[in-house]
PDB file of C-alpha atoms in Angstrom:
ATOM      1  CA  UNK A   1      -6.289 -42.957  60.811  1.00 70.00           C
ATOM      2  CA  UNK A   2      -2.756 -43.473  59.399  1.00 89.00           C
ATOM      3  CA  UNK A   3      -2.202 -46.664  56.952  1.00 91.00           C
ATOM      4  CA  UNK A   4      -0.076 -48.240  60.260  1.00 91.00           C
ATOM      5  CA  UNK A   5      -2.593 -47.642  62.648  1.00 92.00           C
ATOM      6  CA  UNK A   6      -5.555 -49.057  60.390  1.00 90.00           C
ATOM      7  CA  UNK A   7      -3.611 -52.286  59.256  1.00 87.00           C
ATOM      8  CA  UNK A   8      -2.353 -52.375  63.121  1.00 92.00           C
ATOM      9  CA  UNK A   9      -6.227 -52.443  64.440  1.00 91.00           C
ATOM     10  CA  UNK A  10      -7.385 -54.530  61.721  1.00 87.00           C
ATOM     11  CA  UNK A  11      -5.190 -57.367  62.447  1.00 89.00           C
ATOM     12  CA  UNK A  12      -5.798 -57.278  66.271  1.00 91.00           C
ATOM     13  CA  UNK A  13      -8.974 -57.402  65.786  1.00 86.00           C
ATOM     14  CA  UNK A  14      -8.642 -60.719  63.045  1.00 85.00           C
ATOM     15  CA  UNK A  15      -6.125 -62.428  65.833  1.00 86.00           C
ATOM     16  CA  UNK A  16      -8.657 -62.156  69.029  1.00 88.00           C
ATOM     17  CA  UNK A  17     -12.343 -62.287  67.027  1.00 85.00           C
ATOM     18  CA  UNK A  18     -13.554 -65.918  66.737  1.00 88.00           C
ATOM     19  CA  UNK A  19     -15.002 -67.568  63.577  1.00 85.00           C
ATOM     20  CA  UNK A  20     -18.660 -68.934  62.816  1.00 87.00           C
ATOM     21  CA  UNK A  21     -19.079 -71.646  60.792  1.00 90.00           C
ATOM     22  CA  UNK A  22     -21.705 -72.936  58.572  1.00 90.00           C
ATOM     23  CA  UNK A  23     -21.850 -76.470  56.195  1.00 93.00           C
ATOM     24  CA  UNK A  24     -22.620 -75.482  52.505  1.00 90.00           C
ATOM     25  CA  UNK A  25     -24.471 -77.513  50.214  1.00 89.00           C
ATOM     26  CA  UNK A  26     -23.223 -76.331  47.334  1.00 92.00           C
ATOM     27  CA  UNK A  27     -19.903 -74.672  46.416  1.00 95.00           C
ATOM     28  CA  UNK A  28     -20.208 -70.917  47.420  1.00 92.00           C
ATOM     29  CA  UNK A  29     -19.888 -67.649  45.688  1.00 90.00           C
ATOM     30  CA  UNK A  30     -18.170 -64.434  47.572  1.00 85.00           C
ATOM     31  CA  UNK A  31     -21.597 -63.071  47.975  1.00 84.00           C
ATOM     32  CA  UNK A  32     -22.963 -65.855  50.055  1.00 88.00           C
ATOM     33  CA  UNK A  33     -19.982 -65.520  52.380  1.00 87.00           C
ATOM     34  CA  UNK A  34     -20.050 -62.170  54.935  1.00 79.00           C
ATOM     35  CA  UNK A  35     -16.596 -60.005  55.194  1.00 76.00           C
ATOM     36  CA  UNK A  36     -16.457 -61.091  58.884  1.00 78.00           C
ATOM     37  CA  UNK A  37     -15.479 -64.337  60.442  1.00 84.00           C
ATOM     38  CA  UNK A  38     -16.960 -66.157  58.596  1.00 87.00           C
ATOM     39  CA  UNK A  39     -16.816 -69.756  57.232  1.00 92.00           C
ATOM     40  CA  UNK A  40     -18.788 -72.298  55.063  1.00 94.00           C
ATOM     41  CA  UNK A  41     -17.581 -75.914  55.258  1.00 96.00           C
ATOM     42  CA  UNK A  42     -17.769 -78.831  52.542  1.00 97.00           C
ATOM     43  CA  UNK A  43     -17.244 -81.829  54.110  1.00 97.00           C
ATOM     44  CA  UNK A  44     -14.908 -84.192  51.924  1.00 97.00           C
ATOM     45  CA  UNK A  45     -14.517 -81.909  48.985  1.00 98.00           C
ATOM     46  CA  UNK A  46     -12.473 -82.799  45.917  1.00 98.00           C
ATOM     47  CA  UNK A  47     -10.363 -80.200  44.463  1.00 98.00           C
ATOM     48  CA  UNK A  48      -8.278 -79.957  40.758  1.00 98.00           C
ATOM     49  CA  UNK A  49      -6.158 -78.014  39.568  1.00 97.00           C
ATOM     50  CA  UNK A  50      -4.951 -77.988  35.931  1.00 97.00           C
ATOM     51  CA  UNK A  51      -1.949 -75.971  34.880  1.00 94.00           C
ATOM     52  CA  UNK A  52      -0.421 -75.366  31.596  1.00 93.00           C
ATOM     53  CA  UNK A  53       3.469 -76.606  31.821  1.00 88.00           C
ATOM     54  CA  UNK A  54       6.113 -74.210  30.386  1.00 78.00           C
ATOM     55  CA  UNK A  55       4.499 -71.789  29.923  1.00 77.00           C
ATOM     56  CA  UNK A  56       7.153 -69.292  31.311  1.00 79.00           C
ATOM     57  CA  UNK A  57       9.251 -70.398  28.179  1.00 80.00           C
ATOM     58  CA  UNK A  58       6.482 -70.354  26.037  1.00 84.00           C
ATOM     59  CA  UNK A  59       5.920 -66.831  26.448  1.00 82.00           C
ATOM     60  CA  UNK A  60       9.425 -66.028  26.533  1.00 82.00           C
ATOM     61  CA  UNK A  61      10.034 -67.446  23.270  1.00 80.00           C
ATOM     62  CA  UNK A  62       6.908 -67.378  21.382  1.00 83.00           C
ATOM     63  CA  UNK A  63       4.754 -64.535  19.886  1.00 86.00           C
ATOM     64  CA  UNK A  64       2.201 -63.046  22.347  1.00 90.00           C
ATOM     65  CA  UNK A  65      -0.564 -64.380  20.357  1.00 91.00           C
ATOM     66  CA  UNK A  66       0.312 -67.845  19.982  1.00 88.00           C
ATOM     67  CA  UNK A  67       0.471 -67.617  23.472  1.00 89.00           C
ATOM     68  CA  UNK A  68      -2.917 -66.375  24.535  1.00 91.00           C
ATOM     69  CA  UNK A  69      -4.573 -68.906  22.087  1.00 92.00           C
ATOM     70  CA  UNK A  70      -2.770 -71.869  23.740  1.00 92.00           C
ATOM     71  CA  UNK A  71      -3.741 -69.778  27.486  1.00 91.00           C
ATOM     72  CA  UNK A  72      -7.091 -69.621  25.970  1.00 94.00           C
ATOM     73  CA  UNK A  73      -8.132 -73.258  24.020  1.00 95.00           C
ATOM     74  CA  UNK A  74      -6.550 -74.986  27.163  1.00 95.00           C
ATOM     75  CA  UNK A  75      -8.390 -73.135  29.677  1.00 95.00           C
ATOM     76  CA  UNK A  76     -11.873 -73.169  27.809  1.00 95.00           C
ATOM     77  CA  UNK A  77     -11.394 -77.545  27.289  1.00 96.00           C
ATOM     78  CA  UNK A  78     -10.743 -77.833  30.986  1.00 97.00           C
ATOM     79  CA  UNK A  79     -13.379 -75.604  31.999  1.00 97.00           C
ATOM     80  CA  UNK A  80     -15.840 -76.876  29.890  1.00 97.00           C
ATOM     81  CA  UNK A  81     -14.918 -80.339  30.722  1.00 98.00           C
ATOM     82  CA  UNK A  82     -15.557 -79.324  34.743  1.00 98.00           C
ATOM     83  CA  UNK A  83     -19.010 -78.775  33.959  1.00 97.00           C
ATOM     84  CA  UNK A  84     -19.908 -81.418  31.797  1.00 97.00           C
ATOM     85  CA  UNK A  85     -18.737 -83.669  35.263  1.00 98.00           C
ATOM     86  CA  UNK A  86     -20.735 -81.069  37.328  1.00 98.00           C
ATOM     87  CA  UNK A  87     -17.663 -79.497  39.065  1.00 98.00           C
ATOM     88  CA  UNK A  88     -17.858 -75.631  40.073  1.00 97.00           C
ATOM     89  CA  UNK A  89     -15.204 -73.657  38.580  1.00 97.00           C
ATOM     90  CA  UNK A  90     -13.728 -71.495  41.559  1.00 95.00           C
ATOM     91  CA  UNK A  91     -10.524 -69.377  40.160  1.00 93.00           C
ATOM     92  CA  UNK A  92      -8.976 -69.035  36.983  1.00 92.00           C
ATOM     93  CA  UNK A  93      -5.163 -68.199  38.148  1.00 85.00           C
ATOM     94  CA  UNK A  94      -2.933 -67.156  34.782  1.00 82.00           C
ATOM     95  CA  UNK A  95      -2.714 -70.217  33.119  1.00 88.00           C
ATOM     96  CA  UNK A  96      -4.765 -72.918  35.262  1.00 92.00           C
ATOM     97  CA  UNK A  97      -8.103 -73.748  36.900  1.00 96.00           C
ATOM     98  CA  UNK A  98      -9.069 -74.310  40.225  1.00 97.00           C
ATOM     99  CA  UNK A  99     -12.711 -76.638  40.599  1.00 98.00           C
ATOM    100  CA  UNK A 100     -14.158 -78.188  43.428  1.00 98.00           C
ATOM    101  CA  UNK A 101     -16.554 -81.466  43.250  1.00 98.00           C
ATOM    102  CA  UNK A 102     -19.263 -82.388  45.835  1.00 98.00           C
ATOM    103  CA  UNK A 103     -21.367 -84.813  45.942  1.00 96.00           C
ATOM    104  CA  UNK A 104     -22.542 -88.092  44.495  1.00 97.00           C
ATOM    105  CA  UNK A 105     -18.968 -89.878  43.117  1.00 98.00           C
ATOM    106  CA  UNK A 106     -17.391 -86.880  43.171  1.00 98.00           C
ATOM    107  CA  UNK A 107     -13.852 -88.567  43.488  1.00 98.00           C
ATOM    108  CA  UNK A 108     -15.026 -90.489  40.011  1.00 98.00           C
ATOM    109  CA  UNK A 109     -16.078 -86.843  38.494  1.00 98.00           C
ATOM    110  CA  UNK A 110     -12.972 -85.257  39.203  1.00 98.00           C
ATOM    111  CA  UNK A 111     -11.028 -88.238  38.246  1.00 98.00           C
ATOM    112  CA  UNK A 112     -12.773 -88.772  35.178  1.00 98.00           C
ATOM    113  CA  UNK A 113     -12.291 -84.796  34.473  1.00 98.00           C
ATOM    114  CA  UNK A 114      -8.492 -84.877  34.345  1.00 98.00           C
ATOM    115  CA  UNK A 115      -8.255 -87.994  32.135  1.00 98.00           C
ATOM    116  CA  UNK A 116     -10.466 -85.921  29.518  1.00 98.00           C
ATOM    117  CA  UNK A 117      -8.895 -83.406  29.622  1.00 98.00           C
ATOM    118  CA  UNK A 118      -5.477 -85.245  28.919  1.00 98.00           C
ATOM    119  CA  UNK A 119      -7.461 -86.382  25.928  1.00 97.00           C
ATOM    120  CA  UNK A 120      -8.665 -83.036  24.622  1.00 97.00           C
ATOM    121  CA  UNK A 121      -4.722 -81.728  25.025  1.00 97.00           C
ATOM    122  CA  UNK A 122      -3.888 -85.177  22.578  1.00 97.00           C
ATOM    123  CA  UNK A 123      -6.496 -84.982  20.246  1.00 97.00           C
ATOM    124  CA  UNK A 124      -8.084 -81.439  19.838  1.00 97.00           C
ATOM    125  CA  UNK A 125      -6.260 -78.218  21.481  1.00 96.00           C
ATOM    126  CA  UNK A 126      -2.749 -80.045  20.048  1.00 95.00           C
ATOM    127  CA  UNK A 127      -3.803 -81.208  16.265  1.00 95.00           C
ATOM    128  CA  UNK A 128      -5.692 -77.835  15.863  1.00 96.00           C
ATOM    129  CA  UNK A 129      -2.629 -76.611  16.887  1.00 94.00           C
ATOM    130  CA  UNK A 130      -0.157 -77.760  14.531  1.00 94.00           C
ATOM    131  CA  UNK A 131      -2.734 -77.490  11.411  1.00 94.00           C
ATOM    132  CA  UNK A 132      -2.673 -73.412  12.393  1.00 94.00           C
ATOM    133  CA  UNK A 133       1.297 -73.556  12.997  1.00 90.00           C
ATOM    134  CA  UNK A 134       4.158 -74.774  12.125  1.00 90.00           C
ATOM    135  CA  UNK A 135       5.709 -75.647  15.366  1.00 88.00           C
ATOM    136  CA  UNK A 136       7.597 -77.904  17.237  1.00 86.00           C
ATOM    137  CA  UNK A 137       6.019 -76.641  20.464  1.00 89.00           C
ATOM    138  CA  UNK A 138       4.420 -79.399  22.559  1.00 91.00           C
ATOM    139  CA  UNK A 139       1.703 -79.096  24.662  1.00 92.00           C
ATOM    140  CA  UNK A 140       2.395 -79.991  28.111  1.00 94.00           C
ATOM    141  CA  UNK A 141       0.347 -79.958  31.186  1.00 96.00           C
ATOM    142  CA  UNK A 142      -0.653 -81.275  35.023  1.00 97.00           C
ATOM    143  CA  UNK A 143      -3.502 -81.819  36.807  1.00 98.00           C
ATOM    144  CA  UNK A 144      -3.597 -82.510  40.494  1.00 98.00           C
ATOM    145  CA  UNK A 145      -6.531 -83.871  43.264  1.00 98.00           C
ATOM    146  CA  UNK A 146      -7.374 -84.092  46.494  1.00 98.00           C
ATOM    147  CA  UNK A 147      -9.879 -85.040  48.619  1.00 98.00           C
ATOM    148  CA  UNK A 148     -10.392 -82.968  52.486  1.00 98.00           C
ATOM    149  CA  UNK A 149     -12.925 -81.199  54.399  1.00 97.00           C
ATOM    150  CA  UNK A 150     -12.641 -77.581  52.531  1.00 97.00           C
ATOM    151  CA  UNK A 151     -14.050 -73.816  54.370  1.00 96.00           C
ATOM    152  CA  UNK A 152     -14.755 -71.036  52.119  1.00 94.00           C
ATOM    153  CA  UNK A 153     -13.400 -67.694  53.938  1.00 91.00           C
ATOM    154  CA  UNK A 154     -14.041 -64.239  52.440  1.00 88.00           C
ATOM    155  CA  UNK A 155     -11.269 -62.087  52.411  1.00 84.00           C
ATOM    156  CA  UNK A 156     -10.054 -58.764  51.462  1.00 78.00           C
ATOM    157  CA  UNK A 157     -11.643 -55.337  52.062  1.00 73.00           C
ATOM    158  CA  UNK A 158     -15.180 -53.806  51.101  1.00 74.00           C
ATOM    159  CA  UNK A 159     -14.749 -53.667  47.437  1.00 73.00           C
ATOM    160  CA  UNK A 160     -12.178 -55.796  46.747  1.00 77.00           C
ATOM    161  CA  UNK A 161     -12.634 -59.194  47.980  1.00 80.00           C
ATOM    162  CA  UNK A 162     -12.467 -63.151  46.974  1.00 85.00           C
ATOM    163  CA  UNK A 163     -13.055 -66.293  48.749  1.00 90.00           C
ATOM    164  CA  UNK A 164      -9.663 -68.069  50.049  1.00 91.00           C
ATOM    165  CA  UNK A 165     -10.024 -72.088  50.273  1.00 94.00           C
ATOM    166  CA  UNK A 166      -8.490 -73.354  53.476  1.00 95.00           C
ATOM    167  CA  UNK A 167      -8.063 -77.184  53.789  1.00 96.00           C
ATOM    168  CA  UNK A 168      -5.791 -79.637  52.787  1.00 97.00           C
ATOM    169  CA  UNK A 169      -6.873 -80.871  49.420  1.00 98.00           C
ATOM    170  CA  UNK A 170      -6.955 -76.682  47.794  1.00 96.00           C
ATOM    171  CA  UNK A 171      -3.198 -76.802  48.951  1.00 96.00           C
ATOM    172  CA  UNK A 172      -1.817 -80.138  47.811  1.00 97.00           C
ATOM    173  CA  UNK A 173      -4.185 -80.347  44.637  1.00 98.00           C
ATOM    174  CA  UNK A 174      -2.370 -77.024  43.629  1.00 96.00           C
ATOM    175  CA  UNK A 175       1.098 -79.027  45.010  1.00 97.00           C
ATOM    176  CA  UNK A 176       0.858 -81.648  42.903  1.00 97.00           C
ATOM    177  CA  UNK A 177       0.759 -79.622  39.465  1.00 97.00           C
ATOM    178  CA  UNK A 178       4.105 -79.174  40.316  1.00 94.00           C
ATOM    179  CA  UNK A 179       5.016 -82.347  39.662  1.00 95.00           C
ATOM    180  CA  UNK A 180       6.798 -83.135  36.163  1.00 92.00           C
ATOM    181  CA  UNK A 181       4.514 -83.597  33.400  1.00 93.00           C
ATOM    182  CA  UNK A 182       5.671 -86.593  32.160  1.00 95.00           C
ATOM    183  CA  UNK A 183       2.605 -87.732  33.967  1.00 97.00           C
ATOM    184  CA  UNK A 184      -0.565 -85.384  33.206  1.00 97.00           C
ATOM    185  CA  UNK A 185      -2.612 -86.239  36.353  1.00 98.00           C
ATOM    186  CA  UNK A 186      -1.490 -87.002  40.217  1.00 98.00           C
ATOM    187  CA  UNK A 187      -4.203 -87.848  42.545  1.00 98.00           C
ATOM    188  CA  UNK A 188      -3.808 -88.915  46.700  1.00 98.00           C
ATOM    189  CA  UNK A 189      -4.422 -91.798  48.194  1.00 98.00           C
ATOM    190  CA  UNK A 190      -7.676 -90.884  49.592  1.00 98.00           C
ATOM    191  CA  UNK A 191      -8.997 -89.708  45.916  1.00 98.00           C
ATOM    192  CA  UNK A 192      -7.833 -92.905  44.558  1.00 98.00           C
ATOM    193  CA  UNK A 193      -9.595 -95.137  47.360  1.00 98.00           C
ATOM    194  CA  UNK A 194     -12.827 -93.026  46.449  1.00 98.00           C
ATOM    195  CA  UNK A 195     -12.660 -94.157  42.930  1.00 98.00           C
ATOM    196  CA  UNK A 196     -15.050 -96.665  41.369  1.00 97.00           C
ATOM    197  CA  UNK A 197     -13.842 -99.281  39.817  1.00 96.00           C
ATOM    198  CA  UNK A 198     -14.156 -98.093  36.172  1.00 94.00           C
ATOM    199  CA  UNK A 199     -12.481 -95.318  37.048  1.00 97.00           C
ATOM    200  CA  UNK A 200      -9.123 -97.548  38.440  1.00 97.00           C
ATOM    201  CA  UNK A 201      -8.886 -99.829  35.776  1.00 95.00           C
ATOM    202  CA  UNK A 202      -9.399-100.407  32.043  1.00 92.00           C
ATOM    203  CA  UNK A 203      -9.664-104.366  30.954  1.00 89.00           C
ATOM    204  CA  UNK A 204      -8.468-105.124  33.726  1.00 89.00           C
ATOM    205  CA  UNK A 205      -5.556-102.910  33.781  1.00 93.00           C
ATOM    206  CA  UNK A 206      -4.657-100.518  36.159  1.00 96.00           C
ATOM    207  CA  UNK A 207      -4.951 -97.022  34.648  1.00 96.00           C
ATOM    208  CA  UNK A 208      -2.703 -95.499  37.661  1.00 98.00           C
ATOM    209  CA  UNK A 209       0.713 -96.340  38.662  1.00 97.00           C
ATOM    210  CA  UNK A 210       1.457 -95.368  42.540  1.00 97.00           C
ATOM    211  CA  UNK A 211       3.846 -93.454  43.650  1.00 97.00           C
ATOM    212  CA  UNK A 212       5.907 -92.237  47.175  1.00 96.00           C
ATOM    213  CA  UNK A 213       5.537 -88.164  47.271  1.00 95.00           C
ATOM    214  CA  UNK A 214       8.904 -87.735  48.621  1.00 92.00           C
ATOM    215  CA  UNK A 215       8.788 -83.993  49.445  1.00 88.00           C
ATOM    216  CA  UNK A 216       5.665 -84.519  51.173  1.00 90.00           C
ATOM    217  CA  UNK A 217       7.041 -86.856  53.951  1.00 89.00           C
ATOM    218  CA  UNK A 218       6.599 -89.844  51.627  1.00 93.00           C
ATOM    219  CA  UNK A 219       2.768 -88.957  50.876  1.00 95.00           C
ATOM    220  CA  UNK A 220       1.389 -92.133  48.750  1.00 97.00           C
ATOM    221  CA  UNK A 221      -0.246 -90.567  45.255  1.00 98.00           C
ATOM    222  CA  UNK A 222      -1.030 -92.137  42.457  1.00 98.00           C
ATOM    223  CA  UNK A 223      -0.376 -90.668  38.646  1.00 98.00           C
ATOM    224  CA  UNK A 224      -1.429 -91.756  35.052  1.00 98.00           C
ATOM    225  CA  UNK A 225      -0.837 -90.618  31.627  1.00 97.00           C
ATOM    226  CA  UNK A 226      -4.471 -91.867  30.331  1.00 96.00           C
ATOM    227  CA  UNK A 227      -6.685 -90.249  28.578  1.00 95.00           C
ATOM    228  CA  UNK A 228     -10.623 -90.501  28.399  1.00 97.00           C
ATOM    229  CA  UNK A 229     -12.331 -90.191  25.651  1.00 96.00           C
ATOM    230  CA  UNK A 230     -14.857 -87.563  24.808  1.00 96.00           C
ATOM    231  CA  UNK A 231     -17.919 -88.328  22.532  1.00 91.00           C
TER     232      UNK A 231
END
């Protein structure tokens, strides 16, 4: 069959087939997910995203190697900081991280996930950095979070495939990284009203400042440059 004719059939078929749907318990893997029309929901899952900031200029202007340390120290923190709160890592995507949270206080896991990692960026990858170099390079980055129901859909061809996150929170997690970093972490409204106390304020001080998302139809998000310590 020519290339045309394949892609032609293939997408017929994906237009007029109808999907089957399944909750998940816990964040799935390609494998648990058939090629076909096939979904697995999490209800109310919490997505971040962490991306390095500049780094187009950084690797325009630095040496390749400086770069893939900074790529590489940034991405192991945040990952390893994911699991410590129990998140599941689900894409690594050039220079940031994609991880979903379910389950008990998962709002308060994410949350608490971002503000560490702003602290790791201060006071590790950063100081480490400037005893190896002398630079005036400055670490930058975002983190964004959202809270939605969340379906895992395979997709690809027989080989060659991934899982694709369709909901609202994968998109406007990723959204909010876009954001200037002047402020490290954005979270929505609905993360925010998930959070626990102890994760809104700090002696009685708010630890997030809210915000109207103009480019999202006035959205209400919150963002904060504070960082949480790591023992």
């Amino acid at each position: 069959m020519a290339l045309k004719d394949d892609l032609t059939s293939e997408v017929k078929a994906i237009f007029k087939s109808t999907w089957t749907e399944t909750t998940g318990r816990m964040v799935p893997v390609p494998s648990d997910i058939g090629l076909g029309n096939k979904a697995t929901l999490l209800e109310q899952a919490v997505v971040l995203y962490a991306d390095l900031d500049g780094s187009t200029n950084m690797v325009d202007k630095k040496k390749w190697q400086f770069s893939a340390k900074i790529y590489k120290a940034f991405l192991h923190c945040a990952a390893k900081i994911v699991k410590a709160e129990s998140g599941d890592i689900t894409a690594y995507d050039g220079d940031r991280i994609m991880a979903i949270f379910i389950g008990d206080n998962k709002n308060d896991r994410a949350a608490r996930a971002a503000l560490k990692l702003r602290w790791a960026v201060l006071n590790i990858i950063q100081p480490i950095m400037k005893e190896t170099y002398t630079t005036d390079f400055v670490i930058a980055h975002t983190v964004g979070i959202d809270v939605s129901d969340l379906r895992a859909v395979r997709t690809g061809v027989r080989g060659d495939n991934d899982l694709v996150w369709v909901g609202r929170a994968a998109n406007y997690a990723a959204k909010l990284t876009t954001l200037s970093s002047d402020y490290a972490t954005r979270i929505t409204k609905a993360v925010y009203d998930g959070l626990s106390t102890s994760l809104k304020t700090s002696n009685s001080k708010s630890i997030w400042e809210a915000r109207t998302w103009t480019n999202m139809n006035g959205m209400s998000i919150y963002r904060s440059n504070w960082n949480w310590p790591i023992p």
